CSV table of C-alpha atoms and ligand atoms in Angstrom, one decimal:
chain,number,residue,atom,x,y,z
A,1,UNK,CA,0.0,0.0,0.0
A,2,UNK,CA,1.1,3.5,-0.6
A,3,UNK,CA,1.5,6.2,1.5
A,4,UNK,CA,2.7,10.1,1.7
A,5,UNK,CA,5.6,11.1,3.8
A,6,UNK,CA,5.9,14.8,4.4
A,7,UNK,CA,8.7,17.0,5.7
A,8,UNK,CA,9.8,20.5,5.4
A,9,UNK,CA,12.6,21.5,3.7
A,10,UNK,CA,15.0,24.7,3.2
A,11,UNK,CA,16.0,25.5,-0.6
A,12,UNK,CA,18.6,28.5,-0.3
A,13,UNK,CA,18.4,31.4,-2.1
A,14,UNK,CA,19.4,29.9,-5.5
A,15,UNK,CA,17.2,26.7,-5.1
A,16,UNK,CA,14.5,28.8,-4.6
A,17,UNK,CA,15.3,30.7,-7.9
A,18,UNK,CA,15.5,27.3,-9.6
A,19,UNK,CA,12.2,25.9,-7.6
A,20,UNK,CA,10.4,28.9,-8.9
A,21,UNK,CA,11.9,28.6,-12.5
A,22,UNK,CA,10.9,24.4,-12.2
A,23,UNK,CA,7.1,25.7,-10.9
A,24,UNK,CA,6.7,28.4,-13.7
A,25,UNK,CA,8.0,25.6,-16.5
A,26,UNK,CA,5.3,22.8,-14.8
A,27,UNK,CA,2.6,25.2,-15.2
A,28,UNK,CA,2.9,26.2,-18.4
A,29,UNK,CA,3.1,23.0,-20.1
A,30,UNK,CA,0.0,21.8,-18.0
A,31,UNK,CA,-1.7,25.2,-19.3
A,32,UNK,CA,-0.1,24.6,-22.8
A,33,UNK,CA,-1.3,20.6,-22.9
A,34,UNK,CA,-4.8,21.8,-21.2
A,35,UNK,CA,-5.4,24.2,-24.3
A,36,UNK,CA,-3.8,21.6,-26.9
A,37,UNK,CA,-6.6,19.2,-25.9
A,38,UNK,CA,-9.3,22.3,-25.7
A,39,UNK,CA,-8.4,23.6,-29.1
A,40,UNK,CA,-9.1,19.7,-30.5
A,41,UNK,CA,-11.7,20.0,-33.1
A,42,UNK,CA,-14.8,18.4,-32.0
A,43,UNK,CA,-15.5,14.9,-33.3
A,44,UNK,CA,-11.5,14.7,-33.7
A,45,UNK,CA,-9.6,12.4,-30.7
A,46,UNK,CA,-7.9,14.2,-28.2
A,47,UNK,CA,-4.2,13.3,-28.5
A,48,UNK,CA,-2.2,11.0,-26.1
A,49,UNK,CA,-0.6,11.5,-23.3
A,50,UNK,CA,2.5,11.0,-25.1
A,51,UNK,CA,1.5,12.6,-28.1
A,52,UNK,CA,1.0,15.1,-25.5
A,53,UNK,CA,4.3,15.3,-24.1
A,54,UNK,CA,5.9,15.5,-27.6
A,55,UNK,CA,4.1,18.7,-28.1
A,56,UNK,CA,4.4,20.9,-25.4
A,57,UNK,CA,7.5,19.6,-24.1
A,58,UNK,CA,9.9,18.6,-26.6
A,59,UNK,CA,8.5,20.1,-29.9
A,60,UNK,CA,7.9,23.5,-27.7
A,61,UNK,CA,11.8,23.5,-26.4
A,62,UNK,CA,12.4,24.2,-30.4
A,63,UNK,CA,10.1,27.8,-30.3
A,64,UNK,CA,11.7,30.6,-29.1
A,65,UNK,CA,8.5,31.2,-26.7
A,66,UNK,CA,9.5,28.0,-24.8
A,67,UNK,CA,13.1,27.6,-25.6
A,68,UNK,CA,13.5,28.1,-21.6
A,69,UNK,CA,11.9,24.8,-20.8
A,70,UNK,CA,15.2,23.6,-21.8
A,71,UNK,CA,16.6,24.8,-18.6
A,72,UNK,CA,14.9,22.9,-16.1
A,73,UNK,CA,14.7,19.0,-15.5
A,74,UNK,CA,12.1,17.8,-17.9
A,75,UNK,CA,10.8,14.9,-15.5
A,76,UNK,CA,8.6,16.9,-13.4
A,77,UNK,CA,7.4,18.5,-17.1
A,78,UNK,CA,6.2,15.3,-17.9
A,79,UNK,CA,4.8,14.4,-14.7
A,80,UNK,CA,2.6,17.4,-15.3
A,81,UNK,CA,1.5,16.5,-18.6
A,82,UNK,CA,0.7,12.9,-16.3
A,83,UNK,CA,-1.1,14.8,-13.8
A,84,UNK,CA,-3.7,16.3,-16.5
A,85,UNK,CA,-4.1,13.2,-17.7
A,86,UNK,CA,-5.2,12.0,-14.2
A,87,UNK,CA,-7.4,15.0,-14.4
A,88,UNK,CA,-9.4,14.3,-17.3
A,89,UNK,CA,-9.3,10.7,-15.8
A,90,UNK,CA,-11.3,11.7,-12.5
A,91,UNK,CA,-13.3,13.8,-14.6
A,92,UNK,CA,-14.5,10.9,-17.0
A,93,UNK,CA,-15.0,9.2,-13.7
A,94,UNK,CA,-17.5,11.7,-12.0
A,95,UNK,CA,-19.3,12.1,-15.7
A,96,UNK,CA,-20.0,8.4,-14.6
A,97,UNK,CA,-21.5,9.1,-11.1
A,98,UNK,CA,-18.0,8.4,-9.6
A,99,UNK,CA,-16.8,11.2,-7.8
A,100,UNK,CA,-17.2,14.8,-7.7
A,101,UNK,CA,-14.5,15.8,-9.9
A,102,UNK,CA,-14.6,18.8,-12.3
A,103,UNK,CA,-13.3,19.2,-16.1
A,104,UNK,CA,-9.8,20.5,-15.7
A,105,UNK,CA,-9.0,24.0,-15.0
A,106,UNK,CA,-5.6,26.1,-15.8
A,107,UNK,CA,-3.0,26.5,-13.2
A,108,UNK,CA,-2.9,29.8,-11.5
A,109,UNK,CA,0.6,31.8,-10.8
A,110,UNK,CA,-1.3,32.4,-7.1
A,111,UNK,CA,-1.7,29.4,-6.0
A,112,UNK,CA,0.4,26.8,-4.1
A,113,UNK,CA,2.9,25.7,-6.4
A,114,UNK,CA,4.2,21.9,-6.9
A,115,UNK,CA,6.3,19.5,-9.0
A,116,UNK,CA,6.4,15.8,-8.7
A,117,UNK,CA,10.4,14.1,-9.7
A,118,UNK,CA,10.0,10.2,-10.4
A,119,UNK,CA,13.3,8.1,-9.6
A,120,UNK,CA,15.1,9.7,-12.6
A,121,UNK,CA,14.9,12.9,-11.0
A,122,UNK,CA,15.8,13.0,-7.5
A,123,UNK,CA,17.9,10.9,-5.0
A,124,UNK,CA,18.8,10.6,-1.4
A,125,UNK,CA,22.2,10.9,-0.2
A,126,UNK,CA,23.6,11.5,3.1
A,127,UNK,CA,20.5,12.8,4.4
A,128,UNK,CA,19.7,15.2,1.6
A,129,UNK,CA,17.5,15.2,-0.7
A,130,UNK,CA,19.0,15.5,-4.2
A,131,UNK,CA,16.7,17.3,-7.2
A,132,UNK,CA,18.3,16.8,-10.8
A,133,UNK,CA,19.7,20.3,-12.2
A,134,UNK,CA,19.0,21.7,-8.2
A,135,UNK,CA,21.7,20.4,-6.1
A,136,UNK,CA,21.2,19.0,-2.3
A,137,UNK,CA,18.6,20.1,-0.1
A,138,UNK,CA,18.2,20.4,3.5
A,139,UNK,CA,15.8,18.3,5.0
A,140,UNK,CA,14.3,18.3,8.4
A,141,UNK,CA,13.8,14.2,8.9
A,142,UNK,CA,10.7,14.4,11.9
A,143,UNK,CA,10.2,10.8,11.2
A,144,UNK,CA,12.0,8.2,9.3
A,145,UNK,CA,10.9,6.5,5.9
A,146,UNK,CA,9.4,3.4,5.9
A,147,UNK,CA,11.1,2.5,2.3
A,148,UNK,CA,12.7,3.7,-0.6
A,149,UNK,CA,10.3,6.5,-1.8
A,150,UNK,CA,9.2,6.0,-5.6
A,151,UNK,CA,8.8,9.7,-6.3
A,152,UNK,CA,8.5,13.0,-4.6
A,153,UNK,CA,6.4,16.2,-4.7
A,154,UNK,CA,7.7,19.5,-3.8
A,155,UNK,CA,5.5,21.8,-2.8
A,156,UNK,CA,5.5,25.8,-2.0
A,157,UNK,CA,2.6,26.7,-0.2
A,158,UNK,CA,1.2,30.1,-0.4
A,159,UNK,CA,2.7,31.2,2.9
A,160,UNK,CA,6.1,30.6,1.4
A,161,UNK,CA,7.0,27.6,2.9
A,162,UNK,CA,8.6,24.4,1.3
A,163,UNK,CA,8.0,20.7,1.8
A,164,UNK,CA,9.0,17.3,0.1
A,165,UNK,CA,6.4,14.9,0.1
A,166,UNK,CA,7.3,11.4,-0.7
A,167,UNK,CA,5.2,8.3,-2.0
A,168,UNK,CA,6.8,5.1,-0.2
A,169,UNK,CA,5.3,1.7,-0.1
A,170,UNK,CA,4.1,1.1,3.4
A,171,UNK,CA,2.8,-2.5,5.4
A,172,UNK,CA,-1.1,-2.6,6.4
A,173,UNK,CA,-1.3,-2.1,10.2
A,174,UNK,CA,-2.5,-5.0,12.0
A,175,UNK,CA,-4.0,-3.8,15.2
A,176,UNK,CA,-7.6,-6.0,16.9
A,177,UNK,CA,-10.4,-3.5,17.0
A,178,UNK,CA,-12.0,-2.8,20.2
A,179,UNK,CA,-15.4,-2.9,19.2
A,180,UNK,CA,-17.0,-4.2,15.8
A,181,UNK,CA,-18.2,-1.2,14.5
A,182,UNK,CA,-19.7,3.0,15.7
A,183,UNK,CA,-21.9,5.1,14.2
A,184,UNK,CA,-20.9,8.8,13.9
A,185,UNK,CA,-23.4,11.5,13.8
A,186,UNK,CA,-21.6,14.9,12.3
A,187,UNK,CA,-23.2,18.0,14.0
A,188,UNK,CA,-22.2,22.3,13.9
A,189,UNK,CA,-22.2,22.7,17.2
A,190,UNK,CA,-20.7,19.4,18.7
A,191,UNK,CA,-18.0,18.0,15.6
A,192,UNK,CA,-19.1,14.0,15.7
A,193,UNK,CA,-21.2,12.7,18.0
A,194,UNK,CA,-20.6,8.6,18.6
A,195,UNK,CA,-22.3,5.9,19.0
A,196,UNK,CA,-20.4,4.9,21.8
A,197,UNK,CA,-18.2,7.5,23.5
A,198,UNK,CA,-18.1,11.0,24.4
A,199,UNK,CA,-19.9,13.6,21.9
A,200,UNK,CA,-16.1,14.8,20.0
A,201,UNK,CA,-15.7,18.5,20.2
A,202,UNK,CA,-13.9,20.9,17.6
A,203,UNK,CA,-11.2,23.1,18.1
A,204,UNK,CA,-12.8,26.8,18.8
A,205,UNK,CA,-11.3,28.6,15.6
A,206,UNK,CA,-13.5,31.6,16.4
A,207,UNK,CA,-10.6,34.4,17.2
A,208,UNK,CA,-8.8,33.0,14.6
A,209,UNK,CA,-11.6,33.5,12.4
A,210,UNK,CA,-12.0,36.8,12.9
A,211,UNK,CA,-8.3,37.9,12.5
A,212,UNK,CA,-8.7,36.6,8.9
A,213,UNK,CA,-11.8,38.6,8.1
A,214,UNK,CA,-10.2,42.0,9.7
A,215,UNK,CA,-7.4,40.7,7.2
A,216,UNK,CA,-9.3,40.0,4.2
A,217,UNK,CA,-10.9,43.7,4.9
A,218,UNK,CA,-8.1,45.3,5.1
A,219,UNK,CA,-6.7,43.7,2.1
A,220,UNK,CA,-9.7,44.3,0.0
A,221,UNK,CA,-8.8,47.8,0.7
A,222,UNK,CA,-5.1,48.1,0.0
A,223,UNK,CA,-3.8,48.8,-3.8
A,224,UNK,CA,-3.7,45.9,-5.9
A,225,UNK,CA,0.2,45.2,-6.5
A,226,UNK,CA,1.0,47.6,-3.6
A,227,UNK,CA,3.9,46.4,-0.9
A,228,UNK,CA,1.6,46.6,1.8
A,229,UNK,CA,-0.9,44.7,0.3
A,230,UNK,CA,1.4,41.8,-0.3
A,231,UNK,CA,2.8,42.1,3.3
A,232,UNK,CA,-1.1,41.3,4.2
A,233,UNK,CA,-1.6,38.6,1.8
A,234,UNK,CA,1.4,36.7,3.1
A,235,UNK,CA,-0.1,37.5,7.0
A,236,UNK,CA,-3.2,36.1,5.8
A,237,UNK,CA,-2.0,33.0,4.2
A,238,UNK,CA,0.5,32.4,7.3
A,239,UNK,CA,-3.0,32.4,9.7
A,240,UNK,CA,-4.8,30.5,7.5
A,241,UNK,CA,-2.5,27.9,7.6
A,242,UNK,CA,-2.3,27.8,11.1
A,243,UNK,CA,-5.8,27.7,11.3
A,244,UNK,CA,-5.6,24.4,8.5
A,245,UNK,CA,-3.1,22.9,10.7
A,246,UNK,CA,-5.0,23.1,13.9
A,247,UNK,CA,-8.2,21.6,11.6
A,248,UNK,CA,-5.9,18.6,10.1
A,249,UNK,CA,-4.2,17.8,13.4
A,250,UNK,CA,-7.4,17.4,15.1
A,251,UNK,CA,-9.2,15.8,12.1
A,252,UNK,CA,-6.0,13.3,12.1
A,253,UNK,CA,-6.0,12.5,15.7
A,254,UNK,CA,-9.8,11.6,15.7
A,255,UNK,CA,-9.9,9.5,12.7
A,256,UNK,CA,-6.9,7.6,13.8
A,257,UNK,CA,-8.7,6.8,16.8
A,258,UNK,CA,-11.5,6.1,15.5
A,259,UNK,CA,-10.6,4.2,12.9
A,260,UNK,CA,-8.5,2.0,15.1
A,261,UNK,CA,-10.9,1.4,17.8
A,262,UNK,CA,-13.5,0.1,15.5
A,263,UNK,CA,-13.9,-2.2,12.5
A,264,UNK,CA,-16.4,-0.6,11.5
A,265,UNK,CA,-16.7,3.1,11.5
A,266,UNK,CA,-20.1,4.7,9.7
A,267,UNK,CA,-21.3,7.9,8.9
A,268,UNK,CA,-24.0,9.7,7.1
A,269,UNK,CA,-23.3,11.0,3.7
A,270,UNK,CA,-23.9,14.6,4.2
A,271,UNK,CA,-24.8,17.0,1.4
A,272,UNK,CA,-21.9,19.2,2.4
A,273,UNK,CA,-22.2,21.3,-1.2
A,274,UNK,CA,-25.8,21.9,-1.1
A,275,UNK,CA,-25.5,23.1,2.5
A,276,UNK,CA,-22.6,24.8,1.5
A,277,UNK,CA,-24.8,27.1,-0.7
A,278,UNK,CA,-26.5,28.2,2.4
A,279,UNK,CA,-24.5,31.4,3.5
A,280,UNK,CA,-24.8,31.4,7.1
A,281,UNK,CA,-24.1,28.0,7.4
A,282,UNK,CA,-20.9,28.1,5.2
A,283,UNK,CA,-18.5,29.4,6.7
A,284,UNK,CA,-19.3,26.7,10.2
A,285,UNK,CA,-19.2,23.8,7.7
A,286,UNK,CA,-16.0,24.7,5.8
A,287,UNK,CA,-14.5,24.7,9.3
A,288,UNK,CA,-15.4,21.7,10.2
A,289,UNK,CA,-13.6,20.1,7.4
A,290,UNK,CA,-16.6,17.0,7.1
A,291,UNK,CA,-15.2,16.1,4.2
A,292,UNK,CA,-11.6,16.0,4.8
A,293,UNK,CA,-12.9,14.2,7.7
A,294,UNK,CA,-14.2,11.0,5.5
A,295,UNK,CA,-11.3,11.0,3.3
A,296,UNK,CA,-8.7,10.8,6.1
A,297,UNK,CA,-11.4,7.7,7.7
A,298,UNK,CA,-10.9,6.1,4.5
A,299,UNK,CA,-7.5,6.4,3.7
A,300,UNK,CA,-6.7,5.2,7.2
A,301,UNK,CA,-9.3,2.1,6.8
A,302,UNK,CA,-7.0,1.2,4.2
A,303,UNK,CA,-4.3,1.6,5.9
A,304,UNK,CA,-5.4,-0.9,8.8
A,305,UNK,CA,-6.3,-4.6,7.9
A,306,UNK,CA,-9.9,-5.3,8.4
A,307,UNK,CA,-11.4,-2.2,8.3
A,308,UNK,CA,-14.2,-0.4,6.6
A,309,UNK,CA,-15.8,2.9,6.4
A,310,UNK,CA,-19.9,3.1,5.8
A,311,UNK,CA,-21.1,6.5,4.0
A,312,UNK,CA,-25.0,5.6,4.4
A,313,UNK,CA,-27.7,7.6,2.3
A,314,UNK,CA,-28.6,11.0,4.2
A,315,UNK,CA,-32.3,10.4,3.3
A,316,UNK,CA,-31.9,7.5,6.2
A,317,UNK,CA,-34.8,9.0,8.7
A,318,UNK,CA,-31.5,8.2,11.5
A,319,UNK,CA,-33.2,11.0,13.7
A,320,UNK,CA,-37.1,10.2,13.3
A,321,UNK,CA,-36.5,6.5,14.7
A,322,UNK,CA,-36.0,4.9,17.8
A,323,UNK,CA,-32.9,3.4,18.2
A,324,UNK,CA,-34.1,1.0,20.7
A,325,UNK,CA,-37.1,-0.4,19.2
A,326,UNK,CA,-37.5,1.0,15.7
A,327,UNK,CA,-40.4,2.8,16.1
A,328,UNK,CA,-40.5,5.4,13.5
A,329,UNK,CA,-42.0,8.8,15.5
A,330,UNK,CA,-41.2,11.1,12.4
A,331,UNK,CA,-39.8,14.4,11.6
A,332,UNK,CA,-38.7,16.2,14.7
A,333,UNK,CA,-37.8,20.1,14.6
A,334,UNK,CA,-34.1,21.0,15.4
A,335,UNK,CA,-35.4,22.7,18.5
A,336,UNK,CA,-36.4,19.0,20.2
A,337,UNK,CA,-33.1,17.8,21.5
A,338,UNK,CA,-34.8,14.5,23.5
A,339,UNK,CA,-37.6,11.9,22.5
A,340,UNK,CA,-39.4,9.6,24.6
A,341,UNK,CA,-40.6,6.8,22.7
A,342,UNK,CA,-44.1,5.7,22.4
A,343,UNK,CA,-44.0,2.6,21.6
A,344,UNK,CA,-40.9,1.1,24.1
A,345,UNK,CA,-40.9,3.9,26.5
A,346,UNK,CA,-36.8,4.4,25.8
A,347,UNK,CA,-36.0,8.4,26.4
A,348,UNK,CA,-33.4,9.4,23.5
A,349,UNK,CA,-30.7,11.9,23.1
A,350,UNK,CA,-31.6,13.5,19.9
A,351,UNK,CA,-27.7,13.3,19.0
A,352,UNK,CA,-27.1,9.4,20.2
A,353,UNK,CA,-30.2,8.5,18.9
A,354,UNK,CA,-29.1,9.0,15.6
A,355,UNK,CA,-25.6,8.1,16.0
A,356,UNK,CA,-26.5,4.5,17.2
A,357,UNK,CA,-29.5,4.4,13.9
A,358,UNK,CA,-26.3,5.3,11.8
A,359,UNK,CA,-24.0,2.8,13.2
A,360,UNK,CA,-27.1,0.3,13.0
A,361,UNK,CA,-27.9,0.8,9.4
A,362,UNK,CA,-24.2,1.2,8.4
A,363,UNK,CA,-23.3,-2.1,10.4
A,364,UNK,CA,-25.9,-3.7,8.0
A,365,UNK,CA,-27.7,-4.6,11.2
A,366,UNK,CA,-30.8,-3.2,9.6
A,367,UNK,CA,-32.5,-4.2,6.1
A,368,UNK,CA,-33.2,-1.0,4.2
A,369,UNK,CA,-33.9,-0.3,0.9
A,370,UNK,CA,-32.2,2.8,0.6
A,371,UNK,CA,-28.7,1.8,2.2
A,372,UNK,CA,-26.1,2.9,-0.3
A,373,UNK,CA,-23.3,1.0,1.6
A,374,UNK,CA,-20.2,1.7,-0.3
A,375,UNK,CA,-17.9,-0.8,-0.6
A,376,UNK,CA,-14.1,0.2,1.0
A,377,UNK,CA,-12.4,2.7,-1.4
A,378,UNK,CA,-8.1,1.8,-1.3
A,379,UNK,CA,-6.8,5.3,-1.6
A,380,UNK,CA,-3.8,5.7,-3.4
A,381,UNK,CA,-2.4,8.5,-1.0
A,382,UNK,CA,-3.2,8.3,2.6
A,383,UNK,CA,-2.2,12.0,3.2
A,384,UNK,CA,-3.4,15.0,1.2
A,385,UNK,CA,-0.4,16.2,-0.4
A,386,UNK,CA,-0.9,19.5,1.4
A,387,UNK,CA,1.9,21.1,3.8
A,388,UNK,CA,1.2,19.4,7.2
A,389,UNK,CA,2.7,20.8,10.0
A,390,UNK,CA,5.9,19.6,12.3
A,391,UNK,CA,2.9,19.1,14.7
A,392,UNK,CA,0.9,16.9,12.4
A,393,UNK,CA,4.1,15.3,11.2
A,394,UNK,CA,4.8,13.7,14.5
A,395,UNK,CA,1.2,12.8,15.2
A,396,UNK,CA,1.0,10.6,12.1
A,397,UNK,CA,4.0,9.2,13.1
A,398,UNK,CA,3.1,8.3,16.0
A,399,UNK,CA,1.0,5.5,14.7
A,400,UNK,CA,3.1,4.9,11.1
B,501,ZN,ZN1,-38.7,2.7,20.9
């Protein structure tokens, strides 16, 4: 099984010339190849990937508008013209039902920046990391690597920093659940709220919300291209990482648990978009990161043997049943945070209630029509390739 490995590292002044030159070269021939396939005539086949490559990379070195592509390595250029085609990949998928993915967009000059170097274009020597036509770079090592890593990413996050984030081969973890399976019930005010267990509580990222929007106010104030607008951007970016870092180390250490403890975890599958849409809900919901949430579950499922995660349907009436003795009572209004049951007499927790109905139905305790229980997705990546922090860093491995 793969998984990510992530450290920071320090390019000096010239390797961060050289990063930016590499960045600048990846985006353009992803940008270049995005348009060749655009600008295909309709009813004509798109070209292939290596078709692809020949054009943007190696024909465009011979132009005089992209003679500079010459000066970089050309690996991570063709890992990019790779990475569209995984693009378009997804994209076919989710035209299929299978995901969420959108048609391919082009790269933006503002956005973090990355590169991916297969074998050919990096090594490890000496406890440096070693980019073809870049020279050594400092590492800081917060964990060891598992194995010899079959490529790296490098990535420059928009508040400047750097980090290397390797792909090794890694063993399932076998570790005997406590329990056979939990339900999880994802709430605003309270983060999850278990089956079994204490309701989980998120980190309060209230003050830290409110520096950003004094920041994004002053900002949308300042002169576009100004110094001092630039010196707020890059305050901006710095707290909203902080505030991502908080989000993902808590997100990490819950789903590790949880996905540990219990062989099977379930949860309901939340129309995060469509709530989304709702303003004054939005912002709360982005912060809790429910969706990051269920990827991490499921990447670490993967990671364990014997493990699976449930997404059951969110038209599953988990809060108009009893729990106890399936007595459906019907729609309750948010305001009613405790039922008594007419039929068995059981008093519910509005919260536990449903957390125990998820875990029933997601257990496949219960015969319903509408279950969608989806079978265990393997990711690929077990980390987003996101910038973790040193913080997260040692929390993941504390249980690689
Ligand atoms: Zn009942």
């Amino acid at each position: 099984m793969k998984a990510r490995y992530t450290y920071r590292i320090y390019p000096n002044r010239l390797q961060q010339n050289k990063l930016a030159q590499v960045f600048g070269c990846v985006r353009v021939v992803y940008n270049d190849a995005l348009a060749t396939v655009k600008a295909t005539p309709k009813g004509e086949k798109w070209p292939s990937n290596a078709e692809l490559q020949k054009r943007v990379i190696t024909q465009a070195k011979q132009t005089s508008a992209r003679e500079w592509l010459s000066s970089v390595s050309v690996v991570p250029l063709q890992q990019s013209v790779q990475d569209l085609g995984f693009a378009f990949k997804h994209w076919f998928a989710a035209l299929k039902g299978n995901g969420r993915e959108r048609f391919p967009r082009f790269k933006k000059r503002s956005n973090a920046q990355s590169a991916r170097f297969t074998q050919r274009g990096f090594s490890l020597s000496n406890g440096k990391l070693i980019l073809a036509k870049m020279g050594a770079f400092k590492v800081r090592w917060s964990r060891e690597l598992p194995s010899a890593p079959s490529s790296v990413t490098i990535v420059k996050n928009t508040a400047g920093q750097y980090h290397a984030s390797f792909v090794v081969e890694v063993e399932q973890k076998s570790v005997e659940p406590m329990r056979p399976s939990i339900g999880i019930d994802l709430g605003i005010k309270v983060f999850a709220f278990p089956s079994v267990g204490k309701p989980i509580k998120a980190p309060d990222y209230s003050q830290l919300d409110r520096k950003v929007r004094r920041l994004q106010k002053r900002m949308a104030r300042q002169q576009k291209g100004s110094n001092r607008r630039e010196a707020t951007r890059l305050k901006l970016a710095k707290l909203q990482l902080k505030i991502r870092n908080i989000r993902k180390n808590f997100l990490h250490t819950q789903s590790t648990k949880l996905v540990r403890e219990n062989q099977t975890v379930s949860l309901e599958d939340l129309n995060v978009s469509g709530m989304v849409k709702n303003r004054k809900l939005s912002r709360a919901i982005s912060q809790q990161g429910w969706r990051e949430f269920r990827t991490m579950l499921e990447s670490k499922a993967a990671q364990y043997v014997n493990r699976t995660v449930n997404i059951i349907s969110r038209w599953e009436p988990t809060s108009q049943t009893c729990s106890g003795c399936g007595f459906r009572w019907g729609k309750l209004d948010l305001s009613v945070r405790s039922v008594l049951c007419i039929n068995c007499g059981a008093e519910h927790d509005r919260d536990q209630n449903a957390a125990e109905n998820i875990n029933i139905v997601g257990a496949g305790l219960a015969h319903d029509s509408k279950r969608t229980q989806r079978a265990r997705q393997t990711s690929l990546l077990a980390v987003p390739v996101e910038a973790l922090s040193h913080k997260v860093e040692q929390q993941l491995s504390l249980f690689a």
